[in-house]
mmCIF file of C-alpha atoms and ligand atoms in Angstrom:
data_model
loop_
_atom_site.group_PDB
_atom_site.id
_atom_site.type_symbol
_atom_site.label_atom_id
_atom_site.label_comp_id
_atom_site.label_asym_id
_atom_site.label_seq_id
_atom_site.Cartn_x
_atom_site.Cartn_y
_atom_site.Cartn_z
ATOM 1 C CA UNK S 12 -2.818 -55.121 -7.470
ATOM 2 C CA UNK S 13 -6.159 -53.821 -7.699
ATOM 3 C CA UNK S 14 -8.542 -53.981 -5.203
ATOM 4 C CA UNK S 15 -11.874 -54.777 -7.609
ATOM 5 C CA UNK S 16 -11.022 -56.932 -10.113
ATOM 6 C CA UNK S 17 -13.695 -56.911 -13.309
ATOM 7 C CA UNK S 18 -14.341 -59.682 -15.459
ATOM 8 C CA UNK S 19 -16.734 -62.452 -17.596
ATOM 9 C CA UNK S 20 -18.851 -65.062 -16.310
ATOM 10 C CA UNK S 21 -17.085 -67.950 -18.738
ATOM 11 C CA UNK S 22 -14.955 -67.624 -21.765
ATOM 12 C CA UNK S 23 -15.081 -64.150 -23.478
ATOM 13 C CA UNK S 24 -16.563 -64.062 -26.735
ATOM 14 C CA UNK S 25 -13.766 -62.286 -28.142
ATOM 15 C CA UNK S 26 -11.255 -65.609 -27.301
ATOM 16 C CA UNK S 27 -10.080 -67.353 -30.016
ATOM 17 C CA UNK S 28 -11.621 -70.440 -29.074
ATOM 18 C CA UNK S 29 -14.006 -71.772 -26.185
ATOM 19 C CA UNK S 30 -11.398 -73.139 -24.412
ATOM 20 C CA UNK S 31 -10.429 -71.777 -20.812
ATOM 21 C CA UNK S 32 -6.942 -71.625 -21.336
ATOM 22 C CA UNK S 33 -8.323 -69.377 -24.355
ATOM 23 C CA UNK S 34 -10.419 -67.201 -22.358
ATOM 24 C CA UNK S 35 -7.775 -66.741 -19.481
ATOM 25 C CA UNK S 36 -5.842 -65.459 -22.137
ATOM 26 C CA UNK S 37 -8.419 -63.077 -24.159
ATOM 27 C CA UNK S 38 -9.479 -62.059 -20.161
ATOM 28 C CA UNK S 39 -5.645 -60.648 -19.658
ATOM 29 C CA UNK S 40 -5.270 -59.268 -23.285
ATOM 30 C CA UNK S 41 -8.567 -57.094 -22.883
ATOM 31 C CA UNK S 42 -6.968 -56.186 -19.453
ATOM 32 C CA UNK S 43 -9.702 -57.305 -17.465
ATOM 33 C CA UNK S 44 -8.398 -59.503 -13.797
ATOM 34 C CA UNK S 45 -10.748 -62.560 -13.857
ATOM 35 C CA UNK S 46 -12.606 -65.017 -15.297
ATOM 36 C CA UNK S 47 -15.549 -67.588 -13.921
ATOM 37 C CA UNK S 48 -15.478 -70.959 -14.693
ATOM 38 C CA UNK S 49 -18.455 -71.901 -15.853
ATOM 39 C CA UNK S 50 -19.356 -75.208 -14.635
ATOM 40 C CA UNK S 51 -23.130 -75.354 -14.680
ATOM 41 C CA UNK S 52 -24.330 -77.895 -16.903
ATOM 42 C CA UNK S 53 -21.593 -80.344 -15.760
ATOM 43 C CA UNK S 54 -18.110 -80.301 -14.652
ATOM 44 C CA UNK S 55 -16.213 -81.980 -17.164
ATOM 45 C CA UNK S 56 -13.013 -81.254 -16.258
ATOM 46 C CA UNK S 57 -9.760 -83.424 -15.630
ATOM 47 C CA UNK S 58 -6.510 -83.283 -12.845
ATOM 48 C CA UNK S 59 -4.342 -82.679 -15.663
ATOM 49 C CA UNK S 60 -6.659 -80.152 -17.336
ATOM 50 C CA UNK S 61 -7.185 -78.530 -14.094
ATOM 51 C CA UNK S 62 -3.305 -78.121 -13.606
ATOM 52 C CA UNK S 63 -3.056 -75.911 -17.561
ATOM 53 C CA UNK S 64 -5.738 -73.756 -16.163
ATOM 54 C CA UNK S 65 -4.003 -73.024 -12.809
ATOM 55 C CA UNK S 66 -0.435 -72.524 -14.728
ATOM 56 C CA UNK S 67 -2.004 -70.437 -17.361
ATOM 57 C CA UNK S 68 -4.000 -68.270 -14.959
ATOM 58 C CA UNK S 69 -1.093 -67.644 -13.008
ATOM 59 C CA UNK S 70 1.346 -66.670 -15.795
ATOM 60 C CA UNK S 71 -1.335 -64.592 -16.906
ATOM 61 C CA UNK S 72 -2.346 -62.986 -13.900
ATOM 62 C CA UNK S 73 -5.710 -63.769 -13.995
ATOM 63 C CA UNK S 74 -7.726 -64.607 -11.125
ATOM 64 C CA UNK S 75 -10.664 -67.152 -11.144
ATOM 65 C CA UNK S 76 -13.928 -68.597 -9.186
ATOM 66 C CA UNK S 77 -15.777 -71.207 -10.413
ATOM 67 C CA UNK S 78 -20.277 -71.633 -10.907
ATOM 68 C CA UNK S 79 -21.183 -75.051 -9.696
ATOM 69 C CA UNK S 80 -23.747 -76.976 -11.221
ATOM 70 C CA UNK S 81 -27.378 -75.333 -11.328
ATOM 71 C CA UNK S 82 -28.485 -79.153 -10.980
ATOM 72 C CA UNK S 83 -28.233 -78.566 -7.064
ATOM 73 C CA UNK S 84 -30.861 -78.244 -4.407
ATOM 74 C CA UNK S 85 -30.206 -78.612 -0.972
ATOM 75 C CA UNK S 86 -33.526 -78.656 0.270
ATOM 76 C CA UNK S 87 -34.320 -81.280 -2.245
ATOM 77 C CA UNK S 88 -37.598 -83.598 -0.845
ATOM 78 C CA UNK S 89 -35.633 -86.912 -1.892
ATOM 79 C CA UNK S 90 -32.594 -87.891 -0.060
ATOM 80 C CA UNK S 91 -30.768 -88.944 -3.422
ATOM 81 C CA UNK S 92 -31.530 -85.756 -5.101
ATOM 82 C CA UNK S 93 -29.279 -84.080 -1.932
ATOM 83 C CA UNK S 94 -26.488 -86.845 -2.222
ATOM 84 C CA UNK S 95 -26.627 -85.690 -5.829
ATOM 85 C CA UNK S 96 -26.387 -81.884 -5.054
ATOM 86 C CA UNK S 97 -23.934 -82.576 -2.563
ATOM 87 C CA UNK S 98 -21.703 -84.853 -4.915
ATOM 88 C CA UNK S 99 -22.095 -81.483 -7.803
ATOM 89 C CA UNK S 100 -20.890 -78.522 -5.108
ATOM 90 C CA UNK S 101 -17.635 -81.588 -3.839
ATOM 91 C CA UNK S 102 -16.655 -81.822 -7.412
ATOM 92 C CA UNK S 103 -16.688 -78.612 -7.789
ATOM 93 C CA UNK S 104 -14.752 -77.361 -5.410
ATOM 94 C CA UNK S 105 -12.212 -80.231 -5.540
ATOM 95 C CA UNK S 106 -11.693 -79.114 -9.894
ATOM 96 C CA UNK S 107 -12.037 -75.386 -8.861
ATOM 97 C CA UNK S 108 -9.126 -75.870 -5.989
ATOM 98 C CA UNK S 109 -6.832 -77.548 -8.432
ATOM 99 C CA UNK S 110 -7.711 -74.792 -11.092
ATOM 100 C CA UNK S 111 -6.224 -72.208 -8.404
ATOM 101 C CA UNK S 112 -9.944 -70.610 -8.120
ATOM 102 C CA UNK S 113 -10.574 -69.219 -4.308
ATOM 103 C CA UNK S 114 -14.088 -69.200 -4.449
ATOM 104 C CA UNK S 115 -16.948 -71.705 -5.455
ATOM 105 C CA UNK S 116 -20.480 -70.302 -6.299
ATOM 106 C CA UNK S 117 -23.724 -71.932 -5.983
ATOM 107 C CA UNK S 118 -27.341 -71.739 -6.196
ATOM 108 C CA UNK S 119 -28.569 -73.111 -2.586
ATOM 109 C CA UNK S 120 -32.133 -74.431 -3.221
ATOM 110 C CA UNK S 121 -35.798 -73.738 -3.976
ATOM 111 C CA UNK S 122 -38.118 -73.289 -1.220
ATOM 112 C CA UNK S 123 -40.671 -76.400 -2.682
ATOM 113 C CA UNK S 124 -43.612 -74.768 -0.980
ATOM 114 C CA UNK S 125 -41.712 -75.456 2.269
ATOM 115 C CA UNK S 126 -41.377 -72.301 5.351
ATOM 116 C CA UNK S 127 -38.081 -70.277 4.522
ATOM 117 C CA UNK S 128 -36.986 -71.217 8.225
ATOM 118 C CA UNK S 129 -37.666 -74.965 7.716
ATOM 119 C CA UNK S 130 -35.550 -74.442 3.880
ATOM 120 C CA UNK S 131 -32.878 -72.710 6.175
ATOM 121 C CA UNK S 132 -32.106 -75.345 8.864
ATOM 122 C CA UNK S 133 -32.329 -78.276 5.551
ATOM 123 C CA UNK S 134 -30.120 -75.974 3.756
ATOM 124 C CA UNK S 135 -27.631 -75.350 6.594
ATOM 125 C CA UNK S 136 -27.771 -78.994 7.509
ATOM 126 C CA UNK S 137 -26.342 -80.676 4.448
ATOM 127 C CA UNK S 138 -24.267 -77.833 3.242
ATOM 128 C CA UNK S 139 -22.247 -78.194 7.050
ATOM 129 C CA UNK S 140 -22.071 -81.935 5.416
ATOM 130 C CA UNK S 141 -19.848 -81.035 2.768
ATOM 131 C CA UNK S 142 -18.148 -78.324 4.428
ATOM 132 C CA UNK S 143 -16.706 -81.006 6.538
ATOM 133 C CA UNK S 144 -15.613 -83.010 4.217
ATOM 134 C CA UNK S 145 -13.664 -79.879 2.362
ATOM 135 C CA UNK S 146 -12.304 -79.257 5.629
ATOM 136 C CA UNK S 147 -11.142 -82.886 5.686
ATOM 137 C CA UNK S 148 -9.497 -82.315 2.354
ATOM 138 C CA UNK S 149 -7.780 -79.726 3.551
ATOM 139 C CA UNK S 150 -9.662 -77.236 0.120
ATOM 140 C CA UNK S 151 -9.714 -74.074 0.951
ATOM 141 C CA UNK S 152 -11.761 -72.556 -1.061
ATOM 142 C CA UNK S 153 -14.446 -70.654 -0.510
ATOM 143 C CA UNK S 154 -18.174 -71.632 -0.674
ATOM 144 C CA UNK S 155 -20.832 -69.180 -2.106
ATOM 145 C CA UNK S 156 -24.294 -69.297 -2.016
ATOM 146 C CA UNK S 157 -25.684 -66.622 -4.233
ATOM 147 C CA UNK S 158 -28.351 -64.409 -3.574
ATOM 148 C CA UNK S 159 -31.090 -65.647 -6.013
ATOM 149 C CA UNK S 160 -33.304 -63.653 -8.260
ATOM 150 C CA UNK S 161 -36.746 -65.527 -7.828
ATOM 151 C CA UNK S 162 -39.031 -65.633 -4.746
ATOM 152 C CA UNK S 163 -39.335 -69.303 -5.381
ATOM 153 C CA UNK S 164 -35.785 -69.686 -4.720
ATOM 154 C CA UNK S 165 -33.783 -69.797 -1.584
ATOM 155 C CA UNK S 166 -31.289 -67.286 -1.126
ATOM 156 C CA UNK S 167 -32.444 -63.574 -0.299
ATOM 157 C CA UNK S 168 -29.428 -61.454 1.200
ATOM 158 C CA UNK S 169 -30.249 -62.244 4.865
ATOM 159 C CA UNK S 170 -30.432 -65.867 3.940
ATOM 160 C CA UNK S 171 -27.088 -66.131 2.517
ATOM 161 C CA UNK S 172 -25.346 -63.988 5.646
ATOM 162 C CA UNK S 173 -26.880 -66.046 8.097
ATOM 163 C CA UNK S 174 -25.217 -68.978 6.755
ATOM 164 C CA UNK S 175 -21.860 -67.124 6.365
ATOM 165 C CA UNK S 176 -22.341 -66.359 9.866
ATOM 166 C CA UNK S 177 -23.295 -70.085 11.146
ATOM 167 C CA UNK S 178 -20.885 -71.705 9.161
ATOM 168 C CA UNK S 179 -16.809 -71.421 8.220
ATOM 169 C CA UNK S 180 -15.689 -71.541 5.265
ATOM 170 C CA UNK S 181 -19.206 -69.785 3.687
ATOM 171 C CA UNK S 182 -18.660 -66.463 2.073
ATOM 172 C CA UNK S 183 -21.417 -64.386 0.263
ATOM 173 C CA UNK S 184 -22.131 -63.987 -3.754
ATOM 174 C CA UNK S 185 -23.947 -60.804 -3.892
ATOM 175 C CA UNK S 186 -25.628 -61.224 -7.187
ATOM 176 C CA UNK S 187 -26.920 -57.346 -7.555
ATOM 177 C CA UNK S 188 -29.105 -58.020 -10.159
ATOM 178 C CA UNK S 189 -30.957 -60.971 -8.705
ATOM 179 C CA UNK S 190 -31.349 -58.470 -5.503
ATOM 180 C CA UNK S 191 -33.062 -55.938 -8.271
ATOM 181 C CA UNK S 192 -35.119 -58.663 -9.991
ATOM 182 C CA UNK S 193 -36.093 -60.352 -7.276
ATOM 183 C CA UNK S 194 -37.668 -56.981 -4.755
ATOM 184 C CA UNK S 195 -37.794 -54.690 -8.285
ATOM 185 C CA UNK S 196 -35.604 -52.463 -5.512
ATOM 186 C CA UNK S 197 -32.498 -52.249 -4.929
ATOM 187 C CA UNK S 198 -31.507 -49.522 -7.947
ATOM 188 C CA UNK S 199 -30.175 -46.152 -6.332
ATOM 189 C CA UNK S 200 -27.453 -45.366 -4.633
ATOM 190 C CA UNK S 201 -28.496 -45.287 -1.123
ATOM 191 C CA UNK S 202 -29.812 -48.901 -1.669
ATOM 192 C CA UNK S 203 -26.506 -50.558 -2.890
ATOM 193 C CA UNK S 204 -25.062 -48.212 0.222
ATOM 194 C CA UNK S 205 -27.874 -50.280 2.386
ATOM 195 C CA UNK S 206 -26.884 -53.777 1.005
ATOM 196 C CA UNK S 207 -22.863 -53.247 1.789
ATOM 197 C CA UNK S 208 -23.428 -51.956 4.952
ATOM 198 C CA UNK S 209 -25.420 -54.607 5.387
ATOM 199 C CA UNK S 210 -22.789 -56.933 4.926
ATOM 200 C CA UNK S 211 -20.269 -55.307 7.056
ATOM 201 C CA UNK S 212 -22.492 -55.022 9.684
ATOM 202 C CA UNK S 213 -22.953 -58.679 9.876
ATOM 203 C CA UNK S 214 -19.779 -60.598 8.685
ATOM 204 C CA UNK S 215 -17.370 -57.466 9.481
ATOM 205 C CA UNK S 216 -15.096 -55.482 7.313
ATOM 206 C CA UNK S 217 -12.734 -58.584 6.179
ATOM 207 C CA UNK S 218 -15.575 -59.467 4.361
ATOM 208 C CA UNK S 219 -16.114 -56.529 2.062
ATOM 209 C CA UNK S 220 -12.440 -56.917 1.762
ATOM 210 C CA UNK S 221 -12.870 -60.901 -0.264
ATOM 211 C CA UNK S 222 -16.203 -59.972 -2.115
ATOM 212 C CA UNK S 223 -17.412 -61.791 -4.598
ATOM 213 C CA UNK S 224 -20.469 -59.897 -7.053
ATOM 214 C CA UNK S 225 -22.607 -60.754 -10.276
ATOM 215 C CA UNK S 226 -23.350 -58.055 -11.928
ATOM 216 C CA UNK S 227 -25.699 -57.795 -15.430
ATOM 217 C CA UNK S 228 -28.295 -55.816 -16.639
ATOM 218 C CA UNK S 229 -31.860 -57.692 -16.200
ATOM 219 C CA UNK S 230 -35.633 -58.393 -17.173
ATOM 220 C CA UNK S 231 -38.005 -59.197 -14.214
ATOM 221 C CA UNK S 232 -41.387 -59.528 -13.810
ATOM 222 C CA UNK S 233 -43.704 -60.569 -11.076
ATOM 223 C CA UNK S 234 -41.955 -63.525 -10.783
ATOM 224 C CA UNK S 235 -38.453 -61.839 -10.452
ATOM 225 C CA UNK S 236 -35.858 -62.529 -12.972
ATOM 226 C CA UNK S 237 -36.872 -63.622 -16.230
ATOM 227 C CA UNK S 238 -33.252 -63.110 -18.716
ATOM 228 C CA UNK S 239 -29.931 -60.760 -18.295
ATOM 229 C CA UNK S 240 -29.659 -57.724 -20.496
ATOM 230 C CA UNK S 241 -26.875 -55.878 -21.271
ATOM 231 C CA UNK S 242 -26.444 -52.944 -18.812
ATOM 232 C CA UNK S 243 -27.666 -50.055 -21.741
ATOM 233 C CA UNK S 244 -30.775 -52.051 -22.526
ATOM 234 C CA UNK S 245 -31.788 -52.334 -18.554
ATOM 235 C CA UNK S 246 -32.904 -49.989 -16.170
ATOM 236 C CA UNK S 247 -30.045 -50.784 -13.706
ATOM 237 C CA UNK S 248 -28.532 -47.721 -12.763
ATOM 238 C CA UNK S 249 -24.653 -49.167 -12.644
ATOM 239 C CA UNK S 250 -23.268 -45.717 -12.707
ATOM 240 C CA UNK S 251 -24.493 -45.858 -8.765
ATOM 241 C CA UNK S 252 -23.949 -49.463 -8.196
ATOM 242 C CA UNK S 253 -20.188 -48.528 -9.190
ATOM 243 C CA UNK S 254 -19.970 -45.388 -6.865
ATOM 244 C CA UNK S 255 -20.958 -47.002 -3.512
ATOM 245 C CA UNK S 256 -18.638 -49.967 -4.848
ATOM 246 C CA UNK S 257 -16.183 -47.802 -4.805
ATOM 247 C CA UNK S 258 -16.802 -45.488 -2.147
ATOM 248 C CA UNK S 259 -17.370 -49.097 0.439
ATOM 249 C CA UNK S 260 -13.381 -49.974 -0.943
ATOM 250 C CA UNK S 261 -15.021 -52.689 -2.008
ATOM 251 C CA UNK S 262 -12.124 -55.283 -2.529
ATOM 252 C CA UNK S 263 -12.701 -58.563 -4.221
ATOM 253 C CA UNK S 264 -14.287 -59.915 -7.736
ATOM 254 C CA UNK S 265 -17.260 -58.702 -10.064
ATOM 255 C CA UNK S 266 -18.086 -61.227 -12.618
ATOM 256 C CA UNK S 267 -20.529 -59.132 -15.077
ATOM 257 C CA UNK S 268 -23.014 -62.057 -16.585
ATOM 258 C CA UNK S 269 -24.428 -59.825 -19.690
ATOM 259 C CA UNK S 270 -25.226 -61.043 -22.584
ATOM 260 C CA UNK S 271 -22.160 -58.863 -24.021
ATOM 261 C CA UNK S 272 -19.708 -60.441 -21.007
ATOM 262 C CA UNK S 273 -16.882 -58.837 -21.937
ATOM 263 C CA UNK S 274 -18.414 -55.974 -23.528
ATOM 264 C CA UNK S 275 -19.788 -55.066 -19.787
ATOM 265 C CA UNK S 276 -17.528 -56.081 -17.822
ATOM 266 C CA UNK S 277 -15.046 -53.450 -19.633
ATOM 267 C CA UNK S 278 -17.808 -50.603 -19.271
ATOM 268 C CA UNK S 279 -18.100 -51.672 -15.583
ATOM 269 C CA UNK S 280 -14.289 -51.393 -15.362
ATOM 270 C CA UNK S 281 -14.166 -48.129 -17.482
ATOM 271 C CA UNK S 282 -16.294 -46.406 -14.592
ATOM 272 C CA UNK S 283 -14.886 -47.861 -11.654
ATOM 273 C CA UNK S 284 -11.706 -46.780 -13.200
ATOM 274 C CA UNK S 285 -12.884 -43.093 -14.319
ATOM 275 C CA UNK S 286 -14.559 -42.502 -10.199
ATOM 276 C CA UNK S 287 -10.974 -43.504 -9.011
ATOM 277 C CA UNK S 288 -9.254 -41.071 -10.521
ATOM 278 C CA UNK S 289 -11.659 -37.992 -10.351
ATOM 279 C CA UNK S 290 -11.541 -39.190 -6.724
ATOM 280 C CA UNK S 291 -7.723 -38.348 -6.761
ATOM 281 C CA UNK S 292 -7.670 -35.781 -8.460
ATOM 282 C CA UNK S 293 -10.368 -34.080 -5.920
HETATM 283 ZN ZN1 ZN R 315 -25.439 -68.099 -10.522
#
C-alpha cells in the first residue's frame, strides 16, 4: 500500500449522495485512499450506522479519520463548557473507533486572553482526563490536536508536540495551511523541510511514519486565516510542500480541505505521484 494516502475532508462532491457510505465509495472510484469524517457541527451518528461505514470502508479500501466538533475548548473559563468539550472529543472518538477511523482530530482551545503556558497546563490537564478514560475503553485511536491558523487560538506547532510528547496516545495534525496563515511563513521548501524535521526531532521517526496533514490553499490576513482557497487561486507553493513530503517518506494521511476537495486532493496526488516516479527513474 502506499505510504501517503490523499484524500477529502468529508464527502466528495462528486458522490452520488451526501451520505458516507456514498463518499467512501466516490473516494475509491476517483482512486484517492481516504476520507475524513466530518463531524463538526455535531456527531450524529449511530452503533449500527457506525458498523456500514467500517464494512464499507474496508471493502473499499478506504482509510478514514474523523474532525471532532469545533464546539470544543479546553481552556474554556466555565467548568461546564470543558465537561461539554470533553463529552464532544469522547463521542467522537468512541463513533470514530467503531467507524474503523485511527485517528481523531481536534481543535484544542482559544487562548481567552490567558498566557500560552497557563492555556498549556489547562489544556494538558483535561485532555489527560479523557485520555484516561479512552484508555479505560480500551479505543485506540489516536487523538489530534491540530495546529491552528489564528493567533487567538491555541495550537502553534510547538504547542501541539509538546503535548504529543507529555501525553500517550496524542499524535500531531499538521494543518500546513494554518502554519502559512497563521506566521504568513511557512511557503518554500526549506520551511516545510524545517517543520518535518521538526517533528522528527521531537517525537522520532515513527512519527513521520503515522502522519496525519490538512492541506488547502488559503486567505489570511493580520489575523491569520480568514477562508480556504483552492490551491491555483492561493499563493501556497504545493509543488514544494509535495517535494519535502516526499523526500521526508512522509507516511501517513493528507486530507486536502479546498473548496474543490476532491478536485485538490487529486492534483495533490497527481504530483506526489509524478516526483515518485521521476525519482525512479533518476
Ligand atoms: Zn480542523
Amino acid at each position: 500500500m502506499a505510504g501517503l494516502l490523499f484524500g477529502t475532508g468529508g464527502v466528495p462532491h462528486s458522490s452520488e449522495t451526501r451520505t458516507t457510505i456514498d463518499g467512501i465509495k466516490r473516494i475509491a472510484e476517483l482512486g484517492l485512499g481516504c476520507m475524513e469524517l466530518e463531524f463538526v457541527r455535531g456527531v450524529r451518528m449511530g452503533e449500527a450506522g457506525a458498523r456500514l461505514v467500517a464494512d464499507t470502508a474496508a471493502r473499499e479500501l478506504v482509510k478514514l479519520s474523523a474532525h471532532a466538533p469545533y464546539f470544543i475548548n479546553f481552556n474554556a473559563h466555565e467548568s461546564e463548557k470543558i465537561r461539554a468539550s470533553q463529552g464532544r472529543l469522547l463521542q467522537t472518538a468512541r463513533v470514530a473507533s467503531l467507524c474503523g477511523a485511527e485517528s481523531v482530530v481536534f481543535h484544542a482551545a482559544f487562548y481567552l486572553g490567558d498566557p500560552p503556558d497557563k492555556a498549556y497546563d489547562t489544556v494538558k490537564n483535561y485532555l489527560g482526563e479523557v485520555l484516561d478514560r479512552l484508555k479505560k475503553e480500551n479505543n485506540q485511536v489516536w487523538i489530534r490536536p491540530e495546529l491552528m491558523g489564528k493567533p487567538s487560538q491555541f495550537g502553534t506547532l510547538e504547542e501541539i508536540l509538546d503535548l504529543c510528547t507529555e501525553l500517550e496516545g496524542v499524535a500531531p495534525c499538521i494543518d500546513f495551511a494554518h502554519y502559512h496563515a497563521r506566521t504568513g511563513e511557512l511557503n518554500s521548501y526549506r520551511e516545510f523541510a524545517f517543520v518535518l524535521s521538526r517533528i522528527e526531532k521531537r517525537l522520532g521517526r515513527a512519527a513521520l511514519d503515522n502522519m496525519h496533514i490538512h492541506a488547502s490553499g488559503i486567505a489570511y490576513g493580520k489575523k491569520g486565516e480568514q477562508k480556504h482557497l483552492d490551491l491555483e487561486e492561493s499563493d501556497f507553493q504545493y509543488v514544494e510542500f509535495i517535494k519535502a513530503l516526499r523526500d521526508y517518506d512522509v507516511k501517513g494521511l493528507l486530507i486536502c480541505e479546498s473548496p474543490s476537495l476532491e478536485g485538490d486532493a487529486l492534483l495533490l496526488q497527481t504530483t506526489y505521484n509524478s516526483l515518485l516516479n521521476r525519482g525512479n527513474a533518476g
